[in-house]
XYZ file of C-alpha atoms in Angstrom:
451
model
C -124.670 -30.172 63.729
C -127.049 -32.025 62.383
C -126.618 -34.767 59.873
C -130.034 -35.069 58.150
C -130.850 -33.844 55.182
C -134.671 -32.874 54.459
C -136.054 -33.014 51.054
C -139.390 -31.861 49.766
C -140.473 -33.545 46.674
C -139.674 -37.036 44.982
C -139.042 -35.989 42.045
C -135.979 -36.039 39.254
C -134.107 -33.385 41.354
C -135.611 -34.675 44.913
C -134.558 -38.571 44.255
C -131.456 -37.790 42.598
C -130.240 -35.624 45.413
C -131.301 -37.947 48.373
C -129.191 -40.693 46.577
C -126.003 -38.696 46.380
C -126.556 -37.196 50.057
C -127.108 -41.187 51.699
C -124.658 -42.168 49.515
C -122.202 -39.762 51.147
C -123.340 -41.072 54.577
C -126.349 -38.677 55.486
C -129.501 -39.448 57.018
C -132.005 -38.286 54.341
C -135.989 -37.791 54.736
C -137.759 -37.810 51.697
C -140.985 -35.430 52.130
C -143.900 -36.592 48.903
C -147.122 -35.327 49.142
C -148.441 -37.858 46.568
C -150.581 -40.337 46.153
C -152.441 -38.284 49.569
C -152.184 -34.962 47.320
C -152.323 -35.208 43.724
C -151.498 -33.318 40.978
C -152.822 -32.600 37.615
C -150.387 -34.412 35.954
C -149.218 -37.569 38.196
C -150.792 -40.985 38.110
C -149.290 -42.894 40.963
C -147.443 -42.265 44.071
C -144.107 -44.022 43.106
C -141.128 -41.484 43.184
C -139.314 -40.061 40.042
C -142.715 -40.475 37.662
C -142.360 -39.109 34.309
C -145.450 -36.990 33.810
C -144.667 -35.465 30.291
C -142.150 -37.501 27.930
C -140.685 -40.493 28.111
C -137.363 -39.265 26.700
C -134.384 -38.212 28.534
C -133.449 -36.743 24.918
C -130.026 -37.186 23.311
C -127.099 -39.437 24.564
C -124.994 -38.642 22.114
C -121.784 -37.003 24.879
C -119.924 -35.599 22.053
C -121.862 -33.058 20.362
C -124.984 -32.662 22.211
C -125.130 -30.353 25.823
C -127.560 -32.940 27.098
C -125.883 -36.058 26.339
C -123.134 -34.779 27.876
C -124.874 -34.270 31.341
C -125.758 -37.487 30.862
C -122.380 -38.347 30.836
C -121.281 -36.257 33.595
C -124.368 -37.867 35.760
C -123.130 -41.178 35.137
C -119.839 -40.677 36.457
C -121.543 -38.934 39.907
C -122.595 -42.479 40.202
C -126.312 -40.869 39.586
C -129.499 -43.159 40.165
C -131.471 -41.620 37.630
C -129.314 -42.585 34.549
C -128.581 -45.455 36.497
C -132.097 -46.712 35.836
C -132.579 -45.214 32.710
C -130.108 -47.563 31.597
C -131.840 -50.281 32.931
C -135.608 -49.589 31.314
C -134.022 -47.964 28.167
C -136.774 -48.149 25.022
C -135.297 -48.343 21.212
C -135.463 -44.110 20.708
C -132.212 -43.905 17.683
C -130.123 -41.798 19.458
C -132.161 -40.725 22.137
C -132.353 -42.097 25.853
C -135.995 -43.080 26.263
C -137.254 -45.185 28.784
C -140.980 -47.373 29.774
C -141.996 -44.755 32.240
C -143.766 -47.134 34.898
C -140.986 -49.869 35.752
C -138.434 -46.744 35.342
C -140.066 -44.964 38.651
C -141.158 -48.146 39.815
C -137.333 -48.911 40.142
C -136.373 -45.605 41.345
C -138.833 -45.783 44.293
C -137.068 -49.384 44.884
C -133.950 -48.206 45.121
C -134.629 -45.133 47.300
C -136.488 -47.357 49.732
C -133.745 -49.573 49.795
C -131.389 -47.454 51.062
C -130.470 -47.445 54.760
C -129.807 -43.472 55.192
C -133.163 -43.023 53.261
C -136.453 -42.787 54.592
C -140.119 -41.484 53.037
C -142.426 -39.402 54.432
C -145.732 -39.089 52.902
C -147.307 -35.822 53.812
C -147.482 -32.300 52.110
C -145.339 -29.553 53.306
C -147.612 -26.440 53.170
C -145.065 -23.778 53.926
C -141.091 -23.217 54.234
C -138.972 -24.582 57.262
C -137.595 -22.118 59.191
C -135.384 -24.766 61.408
C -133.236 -27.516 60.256
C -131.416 -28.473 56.561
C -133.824 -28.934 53.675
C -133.521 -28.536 50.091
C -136.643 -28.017 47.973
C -137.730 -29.745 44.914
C -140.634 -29.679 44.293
C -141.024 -29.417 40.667
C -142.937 -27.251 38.212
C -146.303 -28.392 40.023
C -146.042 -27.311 43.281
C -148.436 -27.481 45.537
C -150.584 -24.326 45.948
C -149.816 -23.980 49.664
C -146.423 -24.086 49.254
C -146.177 -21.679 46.582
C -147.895 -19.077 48.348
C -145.240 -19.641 51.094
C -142.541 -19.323 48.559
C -143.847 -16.495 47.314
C -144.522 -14.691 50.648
C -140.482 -15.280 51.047
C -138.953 -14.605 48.266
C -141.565 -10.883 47.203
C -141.692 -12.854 43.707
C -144.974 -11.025 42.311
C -144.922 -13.993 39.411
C -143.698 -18.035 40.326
C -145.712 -19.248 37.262
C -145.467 -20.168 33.688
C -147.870 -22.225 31.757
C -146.503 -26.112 30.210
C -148.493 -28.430 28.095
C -148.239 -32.436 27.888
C -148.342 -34.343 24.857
C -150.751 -36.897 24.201
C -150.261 -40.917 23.725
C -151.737 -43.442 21.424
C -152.654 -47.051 21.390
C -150.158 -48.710 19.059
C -152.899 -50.760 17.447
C -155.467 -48.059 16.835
C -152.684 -46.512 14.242
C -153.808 -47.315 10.423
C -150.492 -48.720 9.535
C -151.328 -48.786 6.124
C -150.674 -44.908 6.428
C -148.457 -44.747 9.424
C -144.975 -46.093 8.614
C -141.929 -47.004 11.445
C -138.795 -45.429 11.126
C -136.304 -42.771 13.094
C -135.542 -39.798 11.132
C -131.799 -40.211 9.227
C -132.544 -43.899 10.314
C -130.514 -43.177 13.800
C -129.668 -46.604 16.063
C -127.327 -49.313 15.772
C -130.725 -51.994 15.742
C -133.215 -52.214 13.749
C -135.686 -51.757 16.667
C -133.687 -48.123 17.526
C -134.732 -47.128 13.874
C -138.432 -48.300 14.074
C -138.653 -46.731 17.731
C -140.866 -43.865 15.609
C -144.337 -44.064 14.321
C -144.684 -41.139 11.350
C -147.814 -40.319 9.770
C -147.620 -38.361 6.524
C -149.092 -34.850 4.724
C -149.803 -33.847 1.904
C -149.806 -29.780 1.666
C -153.398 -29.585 1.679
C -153.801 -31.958 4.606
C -151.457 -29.701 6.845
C -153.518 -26.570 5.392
C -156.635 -28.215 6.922
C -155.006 -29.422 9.669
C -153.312 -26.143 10.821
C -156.934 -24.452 9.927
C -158.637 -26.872 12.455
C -155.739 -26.570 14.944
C -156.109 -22.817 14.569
C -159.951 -23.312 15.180
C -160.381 -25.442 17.957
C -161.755 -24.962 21.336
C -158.933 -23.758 23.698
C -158.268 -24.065 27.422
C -158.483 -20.586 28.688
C -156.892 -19.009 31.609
C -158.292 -17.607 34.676
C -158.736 -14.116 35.619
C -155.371 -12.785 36.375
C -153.266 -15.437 34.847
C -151.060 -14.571 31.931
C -149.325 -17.257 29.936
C -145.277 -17.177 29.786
C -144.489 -20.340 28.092
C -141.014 -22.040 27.770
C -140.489 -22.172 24.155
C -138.880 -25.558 24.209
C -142.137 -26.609 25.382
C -144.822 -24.608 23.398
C -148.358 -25.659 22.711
C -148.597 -26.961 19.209
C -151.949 -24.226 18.776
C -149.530 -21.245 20.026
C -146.341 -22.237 17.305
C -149.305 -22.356 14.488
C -150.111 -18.905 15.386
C -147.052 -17.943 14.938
C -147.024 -18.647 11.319
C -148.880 -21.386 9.345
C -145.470 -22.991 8.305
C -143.664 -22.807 12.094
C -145.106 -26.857 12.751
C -143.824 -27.888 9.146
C -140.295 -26.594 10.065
C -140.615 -27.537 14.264
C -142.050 -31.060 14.824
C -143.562 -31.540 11.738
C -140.505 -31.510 10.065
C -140.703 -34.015 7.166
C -136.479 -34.096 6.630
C -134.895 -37.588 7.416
C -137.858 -39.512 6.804
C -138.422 -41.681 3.923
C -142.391 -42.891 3.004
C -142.187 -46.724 3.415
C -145.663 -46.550 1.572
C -144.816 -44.059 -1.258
C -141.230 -43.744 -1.037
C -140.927 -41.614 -4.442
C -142.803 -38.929 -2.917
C -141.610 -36.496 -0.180
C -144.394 -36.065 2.613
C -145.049 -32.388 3.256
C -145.106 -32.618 6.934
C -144.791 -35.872 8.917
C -146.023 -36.076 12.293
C -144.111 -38.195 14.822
C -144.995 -40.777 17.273
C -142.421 -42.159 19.536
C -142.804 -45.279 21.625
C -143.729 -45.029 25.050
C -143.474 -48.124 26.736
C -141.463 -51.526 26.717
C -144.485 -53.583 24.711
C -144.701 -51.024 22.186
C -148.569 -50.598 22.662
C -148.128 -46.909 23.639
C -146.912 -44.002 21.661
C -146.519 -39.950 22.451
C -147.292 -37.981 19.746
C -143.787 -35.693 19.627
C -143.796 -32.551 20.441
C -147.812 -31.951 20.677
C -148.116 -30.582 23.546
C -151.188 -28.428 23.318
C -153.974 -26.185 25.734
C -157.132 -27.548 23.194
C -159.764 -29.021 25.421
C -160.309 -33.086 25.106
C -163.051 -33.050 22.748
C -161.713 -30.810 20.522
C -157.959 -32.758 20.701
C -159.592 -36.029 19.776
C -161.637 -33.787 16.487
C -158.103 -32.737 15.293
C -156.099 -35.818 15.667
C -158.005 -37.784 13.987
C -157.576 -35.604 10.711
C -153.690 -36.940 11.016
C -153.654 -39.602 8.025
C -152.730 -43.004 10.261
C -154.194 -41.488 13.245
C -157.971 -41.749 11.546
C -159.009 -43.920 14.181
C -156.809 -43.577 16.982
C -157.495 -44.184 20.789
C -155.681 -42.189 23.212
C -154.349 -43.215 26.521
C -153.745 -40.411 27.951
C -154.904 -36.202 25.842
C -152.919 -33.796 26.176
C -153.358 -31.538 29.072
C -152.210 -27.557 30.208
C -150.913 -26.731 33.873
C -149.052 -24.304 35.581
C -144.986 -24.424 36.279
C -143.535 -22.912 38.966
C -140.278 -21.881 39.277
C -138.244 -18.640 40.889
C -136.256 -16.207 39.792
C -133.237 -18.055 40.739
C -130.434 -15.433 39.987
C -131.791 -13.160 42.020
C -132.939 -15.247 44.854
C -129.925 -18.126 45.400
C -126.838 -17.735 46.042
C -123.667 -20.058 44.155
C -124.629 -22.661 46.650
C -128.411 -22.554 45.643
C -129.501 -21.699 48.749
C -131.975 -19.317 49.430
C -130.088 -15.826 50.413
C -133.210 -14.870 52.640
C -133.167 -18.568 54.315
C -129.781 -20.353 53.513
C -131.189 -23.111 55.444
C -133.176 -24.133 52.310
C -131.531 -24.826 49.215
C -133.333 -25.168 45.675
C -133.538 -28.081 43.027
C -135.035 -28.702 40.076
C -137.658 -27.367 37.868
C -138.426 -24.838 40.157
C -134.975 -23.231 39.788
C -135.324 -22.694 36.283
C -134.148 -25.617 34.369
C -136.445 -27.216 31.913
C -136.385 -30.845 31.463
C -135.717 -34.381 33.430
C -131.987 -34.385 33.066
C -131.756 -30.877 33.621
C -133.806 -31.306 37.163
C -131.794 -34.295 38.404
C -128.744 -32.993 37.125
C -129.369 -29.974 39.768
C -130.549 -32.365 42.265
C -127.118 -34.139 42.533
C -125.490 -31.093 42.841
C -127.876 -29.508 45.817
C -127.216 -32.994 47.347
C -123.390 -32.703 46.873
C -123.582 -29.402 48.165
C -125.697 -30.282 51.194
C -123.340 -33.060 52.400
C -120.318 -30.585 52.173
C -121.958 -27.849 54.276
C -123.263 -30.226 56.923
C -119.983 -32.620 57.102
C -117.745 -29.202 57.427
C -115.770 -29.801 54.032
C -115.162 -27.359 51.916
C -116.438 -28.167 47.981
C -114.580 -26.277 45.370
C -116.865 -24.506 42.671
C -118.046 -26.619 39.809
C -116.630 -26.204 37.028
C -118.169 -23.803 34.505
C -116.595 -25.138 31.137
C -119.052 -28.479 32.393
C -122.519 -28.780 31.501
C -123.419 -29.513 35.037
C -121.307 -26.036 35.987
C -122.920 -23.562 32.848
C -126.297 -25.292 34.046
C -125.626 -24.012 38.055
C -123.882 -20.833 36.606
C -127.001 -19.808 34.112
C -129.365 -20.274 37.235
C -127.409 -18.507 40.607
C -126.429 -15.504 38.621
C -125.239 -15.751 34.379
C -128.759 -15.472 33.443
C -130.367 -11.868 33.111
C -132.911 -12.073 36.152
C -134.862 -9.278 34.271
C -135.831 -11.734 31.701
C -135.034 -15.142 33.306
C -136.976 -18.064 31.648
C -136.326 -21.958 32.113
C -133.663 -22.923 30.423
C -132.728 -26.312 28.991
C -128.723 -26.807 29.139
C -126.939 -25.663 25.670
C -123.656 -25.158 24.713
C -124.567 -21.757 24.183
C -124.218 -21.364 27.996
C -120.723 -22.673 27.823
C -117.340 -20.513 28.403
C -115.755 -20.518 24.598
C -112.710 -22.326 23.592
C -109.396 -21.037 23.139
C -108.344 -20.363 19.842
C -112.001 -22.039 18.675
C -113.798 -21.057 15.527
C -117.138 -19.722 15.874
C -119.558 -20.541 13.348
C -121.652 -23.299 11.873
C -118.518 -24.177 9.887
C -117.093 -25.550 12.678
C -119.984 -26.587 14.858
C -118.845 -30.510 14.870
C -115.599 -29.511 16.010
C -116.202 -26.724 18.153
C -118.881 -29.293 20.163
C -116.193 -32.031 20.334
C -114.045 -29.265 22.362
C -116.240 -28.162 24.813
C -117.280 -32.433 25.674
C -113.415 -32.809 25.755
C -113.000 -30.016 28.028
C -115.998 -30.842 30.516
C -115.103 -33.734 30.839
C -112.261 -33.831 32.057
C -112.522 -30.577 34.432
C -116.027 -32.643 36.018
C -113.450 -35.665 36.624
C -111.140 -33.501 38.172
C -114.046 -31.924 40.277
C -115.204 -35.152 41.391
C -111.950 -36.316 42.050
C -111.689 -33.786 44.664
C -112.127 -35.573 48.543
C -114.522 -33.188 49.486
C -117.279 -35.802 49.765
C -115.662 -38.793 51.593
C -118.378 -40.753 53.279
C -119.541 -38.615 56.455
């Protein structure tokens, strides 16, 4: 049998798994279609580019899901927290990175690897021969897709996302704008000025909402229909949901304290968090939106602070693909019709860059065990990288599957644990206890000996 491992996409999930397959002794081909095929989204060619946020979100392992599959990554020996740790930006208590030395490093260390090779060309349609997993991320090409789709009978691969847009640092009026993290998280003083918040009165958000409400709009083609993930909803499409959804979502003014005017509460405070090492770039958080450029620039500049700001990058709409994953793979994630071809990633069904290499590392765990003849016992479902595999190869309801970001909610409960929000804090500390140890036990297991 065969001991390479084909992988289409160099993304989270596609880097992530080629790392844990060489690392296990496989020969591994890395298949990118960029920089020769673009995307709507991607700027450079370098593998594991951050195309939305720069934040790998909380790292707090005790009583968040997703700081615990940080954890749980870091003890897989993963590359992608690996160098997240190395190009970390002040965030509080989140794990934010400066996006361009970040993939700049992953691509390094990929290339670096003796087992791991890159091939630059664009895989139009499924492999029937040979061991491949796919990854190839919420924008896949359109080729691809169709092939995909043509497999699996899916009548719908697609849900619309929305990026955020980013600000020169020195086009903020910080006479307005004032630097601090919401509670004041972070041990250092630069953790708790990693934030840029610009303040509202109650009429200001009342015009602001009105002109959000307003403005032009990117509209869909004939035949599309838009099935957002709500964890990543277009700040226009939570306004029209009710006028006071932003105030209470990422407008939130709780935490924050008005350097400026600090006797008087803000109404609504929009966020900007930093973006890159030099601090000259900042994402506006959670403003993802579908408005077209001209009209973006018209509305952000109402923001007090934001008067006069100069955007790198405006936000942007594109289509996510994924498949309905607990219909389609099997507890291996491989496809039932094909079990050559295993999935990974975005395209499964998880949301978010942890979530996508998290199920990278797996596919490439599994991968090395099928082709090396081991047996590799079940992860784990009381771990976040188990309820994460779980949700997607069958625990979800493939009648309404969405993407899913991991949550303790997909969790097996305790034993003798409380429900409530009474003991929330408590009930959280049980299930990190619990994972991880059962994910040290399950990587203790010599299933993956070097091949």
């Amino acid at each position: 049998m065969s001991k390479t491992l084909n992988i289409i996409g160099g993304g989270m999930a596609g880097s992530e798994a080629a790392w844990q397959a060489a690392h296990a002794g496989l020969n591994v081909v890395i298949h990118e279609m960029r920089p020769k095929v673009g995307t709507f989204a991607h700027r450079t060619g370098n593998l594991g580019e951050m195309v939305c946020s720069n934040s790998f979100r909380s790292d707090d392992h005790e009583q968040n899901a997703v700081g615990l599959l940080h954890w749980e990554m870091r003890q897989a020996g993963g590359l992608i927290m690996e160098m997240a740790a190395k190009h970390r930006l002040p965030a509080g208590g989140a794990l934010a990175v400066d996006r361009d030395p970040f993939a700049e490093s992953v691509t390094a260390a990929l290339k670096a690897h003796p087992n791991i090779s890159v091939s630059y060309e664009e895989i139009t349609a499924l492999p029937d021969d040979g061991h491949w997993i796919v990854a190839t991320g919420p924008l896949t090409s359109g080729n691809l897709a169709e092939s995909i789709r043509s497999e699996t009978g899916a009548e719908q691969l697609a849900f619309f996302d929305a990026i955020a847009p980013i600000v020169y640092f020195d086009s903020v009026n910080m006479d307005v704008a004032w630097m601090q993290s919401r509670y004041d998280k972070g041990e250092t003083e630069a953790e708790r000025t990693a934030y840029l918040n610009c303040p509202m009165t109650k009429d200001q958000y009342e015009a602001f909402i009105d002109a959000l409400l307003a403005a032009e709009k990117t509209e869909f083609k004939e035949g599309e229909t838009a099935g957002y993930f709500d964890g990543c909803l277009p700040i226009e499409v939570m306004a029209e949901r009710g006028r006071e959804t932003l105030r209470f979502g990422p407008m939130k003014p709780i935490g924050l304290t008005n350097a400026h005017d600090p006797l008087n509460k803000a109404y609504a405070v929009v966020q900007l968090r930093r973006d890159n090492a030099l601090g000259t770039l900042y994402n506006i958080v959670g403003f993802q939106t579908k408005m077209k450029y001209g009209a973006q620039k018209a509305v952000f500049n109402t923001i007090p602070g934001l008067e006069n700001a100069e955007f790198a990058r405006l936000g942007g709409i594109h289509r996510n693909t994924f498949i309905n994953s607990p219909t389609l793979l099997d507890d291996q994630m491989r496809l039932r019709s094909k079990p050559n071809l295993r999935f990974a990633g975005q395209i499964t069904g998880v949301e978010g860059y942890v979530e996508s290499a998290a199920m990278g590392l797996l596919a490439g765990r599994m991968a090395v065990a099928e082709l090396t003849g081991q047996t590799l016992p079940p992860v784990p479902d009381t771990t976040a990288m188990g309820a994460l595999v779980t949700h997607i190869t069958g625990g979800a309801d493939a009648k309404t599957f969405q993407p899913m970001n991991v949550n303790f909610g997909l969790f097996p409960p305790l034993d003798g644990m409380k429900g409530g929000r009474k003991g929330r804090k408590e009930r959280y500390k049980g299930y990190t206890d619990r994972a991880k140890a059962d994910w040290q036990a399950w990587l203790d297991h010599k299933a993956l000996d070097a091949a």
